[in-house]
Amino acid sequence: MNNKNTHLSRKEAEELLNRYYDGLTSAEEETRLRQFLASEEADGGMFDADRAVMGMLLTRRQQQHAAGLPYFKIAGWAAAASIVIAIGLWPQPHQPECIAFIDGKQYTDQTLILEKMRSTMNTITSIDNAVGMETQMKTIFNPQE
Amino acid sequence: MKRFTLITIVWLMPLITVVAQSGLSIAPYFDGRYNKSKDVVSLNLKGSTLHPYHLMLYRSLTFKKSTPDIEHAILNDAKLAIDKETAHRDGRLLYGFYCLPPTSDKAPLRYIFYRRTANQTILAYLEGTATLDALKHMFK
């Protein structure tokens, strides 16, 4: 990284990130990396995980410096915590335990959805006599105890 | 290399949430494609809510008007069944209850329920520890 005072390209940022994870970057290089990750050029998903990891490490380092502990001593734990945080921050659809879409409208009322489930399963499993007269067939290959 | 490993882990974790029905022919019908459809009821439940029913996952689609051609997908998955109950009318599947084996030793049983009536067609996918007979009687 010779151009210390210029903006990082994506390729330069990738190289610098690899050095960062190896613990070889200087404070100045880390500052440039953080500036790059905060810029629009780092948008698009490719650097999201790096952004989360660096953010976590920086926070932990500041906390540990305040407490008088060396930075790299806690780097491993911080990296592990960063993974958890990054997973939590990763953009994905919100998936509550109960969710229903009825005629295109979303519902999350647990009581309503549970009642709908019971009603649906009742409809499925209520086999009337007429159906029973059809070519009903039960096949058991391996009975479940 | 450390960076690559870390990012790979972060990328792979969300995939864990979508493996529930992987490998089954009916899986694509539960990918959310009917969430905004009129005349379709999509129910998704998981977690402690289902514990009284000895279930871990419940998903169902109720088609009140036009029904996609899901019969072939069900019949394809039915080949895996270890227990089943079916009925046909006019050469078509009228209802089918299938119990599929777990995907691994510690995984739950999988169930596919299909029911076609004059007014609606229902496809349900469940995961849990109850037997097929127990499930059939549980909701009556």
Short mmCIF file of C-alpha atoms in Angstrom, two decimals:
data_model
loop_
_atom_site.label_atom_id
_atom_site.label_comp_id
_atom_site.label_asym_id
_atom_site.label_seq_id
_atom_site.Cartn_x
_atom_site.Cartn_y
_atom_site.Cartn_z
CA MET A 1 0.00 0.00 0.00
CA ASN A 2 2.08 2.83 -1.25
CA ASN A 3 -0.65 5.39 -1.82
CA LYS A 4 -1.35 6.04 1.84
CA ASN A 5 -3.19 9.25 1.30
CA THR A 6 -5.38 8.16 -1.59
CA HIS A 7 -8.69 6.37 -1.71
CA LEU A 8 -8.54 2.57 -1.67
CA SER A 9 -9.68 0.62 -4.69
CA ARG A 10 -11.70 -2.54 -4.10
CA LYS A 11 -8.69 -4.66 -4.99
CA GLU A 12 -6.44 -2.73 -2.63
CA ALA A 13 -9.06 -3.05 0.07
CA GLU A 14 -9.19 -6.83 -0.40
CA GLU A 15 -5.40 -7.08 -0.12
CA LEU A 16 -5.41 -4.89 2.94
CA LEU A 17 -8.20 -6.91 4.51
CA ASN A 18 -6.20 -10.09 4.10
CA ARG A 19 -3.29 -8.42 5.87
CA TYR A 20 -5.68 -7.11 8.49
CA TYR A 21 -6.95 -10.60 9.34
CA ASP A 22 -3.33 -11.75 9.58
CA GLY A 23 -2.68 -8.98 12.08
CA LEU A 24 -0.15 -7.23 9.84
CA THR A 25 -1.81 -3.86 9.25
CA SER A 26 -0.77 -0.62 10.83
CA ALA A 27 -3.15 1.72 12.62
CA GLU A 28 -3.10 4.02 9.61
CA GLU A 29 -3.98 1.20 7.24
CA GLU A 30 -6.84 0.13 9.48
CA THR A 31 -8.14 3.68 9.44
CA ARG A 32 -8.08 3.65 5.64
CA LEU A 33 -9.86 0.30 5.63
CA ARG A 34 -12.59 1.61 7.91
CA GLN A 35 -13.01 4.65 5.67
CA PHE A 36 -13.30 2.38 2.64
CA LEU A 37 -15.84 0.10 4.33
CA ALA A 38 -17.91 3.12 5.29
CA SER A 39 -17.90 4.38 1.70
CA GLU A 40 -20.46 3.64 -1.01
CA GLU A 41 -17.80 1.79 -2.94
CA ALA A 42 -17.93 -1.00 -0.36
CA ASP A 43 -21.68 -1.43 -0.77
CA GLY A 44 -23.15 -4.37 -2.61
CA GLY A 45 -22.67 -7.17 -0.12
CA MET A 46 -19.10 -8.20 -0.83
CA PHE A 47 -17.67 -6.37 2.17
CA ASP A 48 -20.62 -6.68 4.58
CA ALA A 49 -18.99 -9.39 6.68
CA ASP A 50 -15.70 -7.45 6.83
CA ARG A 51 -17.59 -4.35 7.93
CA ALA A 52 -19.25 -6.27 10.74
CA VAL A 53 -16.00 -7.90 11.87
CA MET A 54 -14.00 -4.65 11.83
CA GLY A 55 -16.74 -2.80 13.62
CA MET A 56 -16.82 -5.38 16.38
CA LEU A 57 -13.06 -5.54 16.69
CA LEU A 58 -12.78 -1.78 16.89
CA THR A 59 -15.39 -1.58 19.59
CA ARG A 60 -13.75 -4.32 21.62
CA ARG A 61 -10.32 -2.74 21.18
CA GLN A 62 -11.55 0.58 22.46
CA GLN A 63 -13.12 -1.14 25.45
CA GLN A 64 -9.98 -3.15 26.18
CA HIS A 65 -7.70 -0.14 25.80
CA ALA A 66 -9.83 1.62 28.35
CA ALA A 67 -9.35 -1.35 30.64
CA GLY A 68 -5.62 -1.51 29.95
CA LEU A 69 -5.61 -4.92 28.22
CA PRO A 70 -3.72 -5.66 24.98
CA TYR A 71 -5.75 -5.61 21.79
CA PHE A 72 -4.68 -8.84 20.17
CA LYS A 73 -5.23 -10.82 23.34
CA ILE A 74 -8.95 -10.54 22.84
CA ALA A 75 -8.94 -10.53 19.05
CA GLY A 76 -9.93 -14.18 18.79
CA TRP A 77 -12.94 -13.76 21.05
CA ALA A 78 -13.89 -10.59 19.27
CA ALA A 79 -13.74 -12.36 15.91
CA ALA A 80 -16.01 -15.12 17.21
CA ALA A 81 -18.44 -12.56 18.58
CA SER A 82 -18.28 -10.75 15.26
CA ILE A 83 -19.45 -13.84 13.44
CA VAL A 84 -22.48 -14.02 15.72
CA ILE A 85 -23.17 -10.33 15.19
CA ALA A 86 -22.66 -10.59 11.45
CA ILE A 87 -25.11 -13.48 11.27
CA GLY A 88 -27.61 -11.48 13.25
CA LEU A 89 -27.18 -8.47 11.00
CA TRP A 90 -27.22 -10.45 7.79
CA PRO A 91 -30.13 -9.35 5.65
CA GLN A 92 -32.74 -12.08 5.54
CA PRO A 93 -36.49 -12.18 5.77
CA HIS A 94 -37.86 -11.86 9.28
CA GLN A 95 -39.13 -15.28 10.25
CA PRO A 96 -41.37 -15.23 13.31
CA GLU A 97 -42.57 -18.52 14.77
CA CYS A 98 -46.06 -17.98 13.42
CA ILE A 99 -46.82 -16.23 10.18
CA ALA A 100 -49.68 -16.56 7.76
CA PHE A 101 -50.62 -15.08 4.43
CA ILE A 102 -54.34 -15.10 3.81
CA ASP A 103 -55.49 -13.81 0.44
CA GLY A 104 -52.23 -11.93 0.10
CA LYS A 105 -52.37 -10.28 3.54
CA GLN A 106 -49.83 -11.08 6.25
CA TYR A 107 -50.85 -12.12 9.76
CA THR A 108 -48.68 -12.84 12.81
CA ASP A 109 -51.40 -13.33 15.46
CA GLN A 110 -50.41 -16.65 17.03
CA THR A 111 -53.92 -17.50 18.23
CA LEU A 112 -55.43 -16.86 14.82
CA ILE A 113 -52.78 -18.86 12.99
CA LEU A 114 -52.98 -21.75 15.42
CA GLU A 115 -56.75 -21.87 14.96
CA LYS A 116 -56.27 -21.81 11.18
CA MET A 117 -53.82 -24.68 11.49
CA ARG A 118 -56.26 -26.77 13.53
CA SER A 119 -59.04 -26.01 11.06
CA THR A 120 -56.86 -26.91 8.09
CA MET A 121 -55.67 -30.17 9.63
CA ASN A 122 -59.26 -31.01 10.59
CA THR A 123 -60.31 -30.54 6.97
CA ILE A 124 -57.45 -32.68 5.76
CA THR A 125 -58.00 -35.55 8.16
CA SER A 126 -61.81 -35.60 8.19
CA ILE A 127 -62.34 -38.34 5.68
CA ASP A 128 -66.07 -38.86 5.29
CA ASN A 129 -67.79 -42.15 4.50
CA ALA A 130 -68.12 -41.33 0.83
CA VAL A 131 -64.39 -41.05 0.56
CA GLY A 132 -64.07 -44.25 2.53
CA MET A 133 -66.07 -46.05 -0.13
CA GLU A 134 -63.58 -44.95 -2.76
CA THR A 135 -60.49 -46.79 -3.62
CA GLN A 136 -59.06 -46.14 -0.21
CA MET A 137 -55.85 -47.88 0.39
CA LYS A 138 -53.64 -48.06 3.38
CA THR A 139 -50.11 -49.20 2.88
CA ILE A 140 -47.72 -49.67 5.71
CA PHE A 141 -44.18 -50.42 4.79
CA ASN A 142 -42.52 -49.95 8.16
CA PRO A 143 -44.91 -49.17 10.99
CA GLN A 144 -43.76 -46.36 13.23
CA GLU A 145 -43.90 -47.31 16.87
CA MET B 1 -7.29 -17.15 4.05
CA LYS B 2 -8.71 -16.24 7.45
CA ARG B 3 -10.89 -13.67 5.78
CA PHE B 4 -12.15 -16.20 3.22
CA THR B 5 -12.97 -18.73 5.94
CA LEU B 6 -14.80 -16.20 8.06
CA ILE B 7 -16.88 -14.85 5.21
CA THR B 8 -17.69 -18.36 4.02
CA ILE B 9 -19.06 -19.20 7.46
CA VAL B 10 -21.13 -16.04 7.53
CA TRP B 11 -22.52 -16.79 4.08
CA LEU B 12 -23.41 -20.38 4.88
CA MET B 13 -25.27 -19.80 8.14
CA PRO B 14 -28.50 -18.42 6.64
CA LEU B 15 -28.76 -21.52 4.47
CA ILE B 16 -29.42 -23.60 7.57
CA THR B 17 -32.87 -22.05 7.80
CA VAL B 18 -33.93 -23.20 4.35
CA VAL B 19 -32.94 -26.84 4.41
CA ALA B 20 -36.13 -28.05 6.05
CA GLN B 21 -37.70 -29.47 2.91
CA SER B 22 -34.62 -29.69 0.76
CA GLY B 23 -34.65 -32.67 -1.50
CA LEU B 24 -38.43 -32.95 -1.66
CA SER B 25 -40.38 -32.24 -4.82
CA ILE B 26 -42.97 -30.23 -2.90
CA ALA B 27 -40.34 -27.87 -1.45
CA PRO B 28 -40.64 -25.20 -4.17
CA TYR B 29 -44.31 -24.64 -3.34
CA PHE B 30 -43.31 -23.42 0.11
CA ASP B 31 -40.79 -20.85 -1.05
CA GLY B 32 -43.18 -17.96 -0.49
CA ARG B 33 -44.39 -17.67 -4.05
CA TYR B 34 -48.04 -17.70 -2.90
CA ASN B 35 -47.64 -15.18 -0.08
CA LYS B 36 -49.28 -12.42 -2.07
CA SER B 37 -51.77 -14.57 -3.93
CA LYS B 38 -55.48 -14.06 -3.57
CA ASP B 39 -57.48 -17.17 -2.71
CA VAL B 40 -54.47 -18.84 -1.12
CA VAL B 41 -53.92 -19.38 2.60
CA SER B 42 -50.31 -19.99 3.61
CA LEU B 43 -49.64 -21.00 7.22
CA ASN B 44 -46.15 -21.27 8.73
CA LEU B 45 -45.61 -22.31 12.33
CA LYS B 46 -42.58 -23.53 14.21
CA GLY B 47 -41.15 -23.67 17.71
CA SER B 48 -42.85 -23.96 21.08
CA THR B 49 -46.30 -23.25 19.70
CA LEU B 50 -46.31 -26.69 18.15
CA HIS B 51 -44.92 -28.66 21.09
CA PRO B 52 -48.39 -29.78 22.31
CA TYR B 53 -48.82 -31.49 18.95
CA HIS B 54 -45.38 -33.12 19.04
CA LEU B 55 -44.48 -31.08 15.99
CA MET B 56 -41.52 -28.86 15.24
CA LEU B 57 -42.61 -27.40 11.93
CA TYR B 58 -45.94 -26.89 10.22
CA ARG B 59 -46.50 -25.43 6.79
CA SER B 60 -49.61 -25.56 4.70
CA LEU B 61 -51.03 -24.08 1.53
CA THR B 62 -54.76 -23.96 0.91
CA PHE B 63 -55.76 -23.17 -2.64
CA LYS B 64 -59.35 -22.01 -2.78
CA LYS B 65 -59.63 -21.58 -6.53
CA SER B 66 -57.03 -22.45 -9.11
CA THR B 67 -54.66 -25.10 -7.90
CA PRO B 68 -51.19 -25.62 -9.31
CA ASP B 69 -50.30 -29.08 -10.51
CA ILE B 70 -48.83 -30.38 -7.26
CA GLU B 71 -50.03 -33.95 -7.56
CA HIS B 72 -47.00 -35.13 -9.49
CA ALA B 73 -44.68 -33.62 -6.89
CA ILE B 74 -46.55 -35.38 -4.10
CA LEU B 75 -46.50 -38.70 -5.90
CA ASN B 76 -42.79 -38.28 -6.45
CA ASP B 77 -42.14 -37.65 -2.75
CA ALA B 78 -44.52 -40.48 -1.87
CA LYS B 79 -41.93 -42.91 -3.18
CA LEU B 80 -39.93 -42.17 -0.02
CA ALA B 81 -42.83 -42.84 2.34
CA ILE B 82 -42.47 -45.36 5.16
CA ASP B 83 -46.16 -45.09 6.02
CA LYS B 84 -49.03 -43.75 3.98
CA GLU B 85 -52.75 -43.64 3.46
CA THR B 86 -54.20 -42.60 0.13
CA ALA B 87 -57.43 -42.53 -1.82
CA HIS B 88 -58.08 -41.85 -5.49
CA ARG B 89 -61.09 -40.71 -7.44
CA ASP B 90 -61.37 -40.73 -11.21
CA GLY B 91 -57.73 -41.63 -11.46
CA ARG B 92 -56.61 -38.65 -9.44
CA LEU B 93 -55.32 -38.42 -5.93
CA LEU B 94 -58.14 -37.44 -3.58
CA TYR B 95 -56.12 -37.41 -0.43
CA GLY B 96 -52.77 -38.68 0.68
CA PHE B 97 -51.10 -38.84 4.07
CA TYR B 98 -47.44 -39.73 3.94
CA CYS B 99 -44.79 -40.22 6.59
CA LEU B 100 -41.26 -39.77 5.30
CA PRO B 101 -38.13 -40.91 7.08
CA PRO B 102 -35.90 -38.42 8.91
CA THR B 103 -33.03 -36.89 6.98
CA SER B 104 -30.61 -38.03 9.69
CA ASP B 105 -30.55 -40.04 12.92
CA LYS B 106 -31.46 -37.08 15.12
CA ALA B 107 -33.80 -35.39 12.67
CA PRO B 108 -37.59 -35.53 13.11
CA LEU B 109 -40.03 -37.46 10.95
CA ARG B 110 -41.49 -35.62 7.97
CA TYR B 111 -45.09 -35.70 6.88
CA ILE B 112 -46.90 -34.65 3.76
CA PHE B 113 -50.66 -34.21 3.83
CA TYR B 114 -52.69 -33.63 0.70
CA ARG B 115 -56.45 -33.23 0.44
CA ARG B 116 -58.58 -32.24 -2.52
CA THR B 117 -62.22 -31.28 -2.06
CA ALA B 118 -64.76 -29.62 -4.31
CA ASN B 119 -63.87 -26.20 -2.94
CA GLN B 120 -60.21 -26.34 -2.12
CA THR B 121 -56.94 -28.19 -2.31
CA ILE B 122 -54.63 -28.39 0.69
CA LEU B 123 -50.97 -29.29 0.84
CA ALA B 124 -49.28 -29.50 4.24
CA TYR B 125 -45.73 -30.32 5.28
CA LEU B 126 -44.99 -31.16 8.90
CA GLU B 127 -41.98 -32.21 10.94
CA GLY B 128 -42.20 -33.84 14.34
CA THR B 129 -42.14 -37.00 16.40
CA ALA B 130 -45.80 -38.03 16.35
CA THR B 131 -46.89 -41.03 14.33
CA LEU B 132 -49.00 -40.60 11.23
CA ASP B 133 -52.00 -42.19 12.97
CA ALA B 134 -51.59 -39.90 15.97
CA LEU B 135 -51.53 -36.85 13.71
CA LYS B 136 -54.59 -37.99 11.84
CA HIS B 137 -56.61 -38.25 15.05
CA MET B 138 -55.06 -35.27 16.83
CA PHE B 139 -56.95 -32.64 14.87
CA LYS B 140 -60.33 -34.35 14.53
#
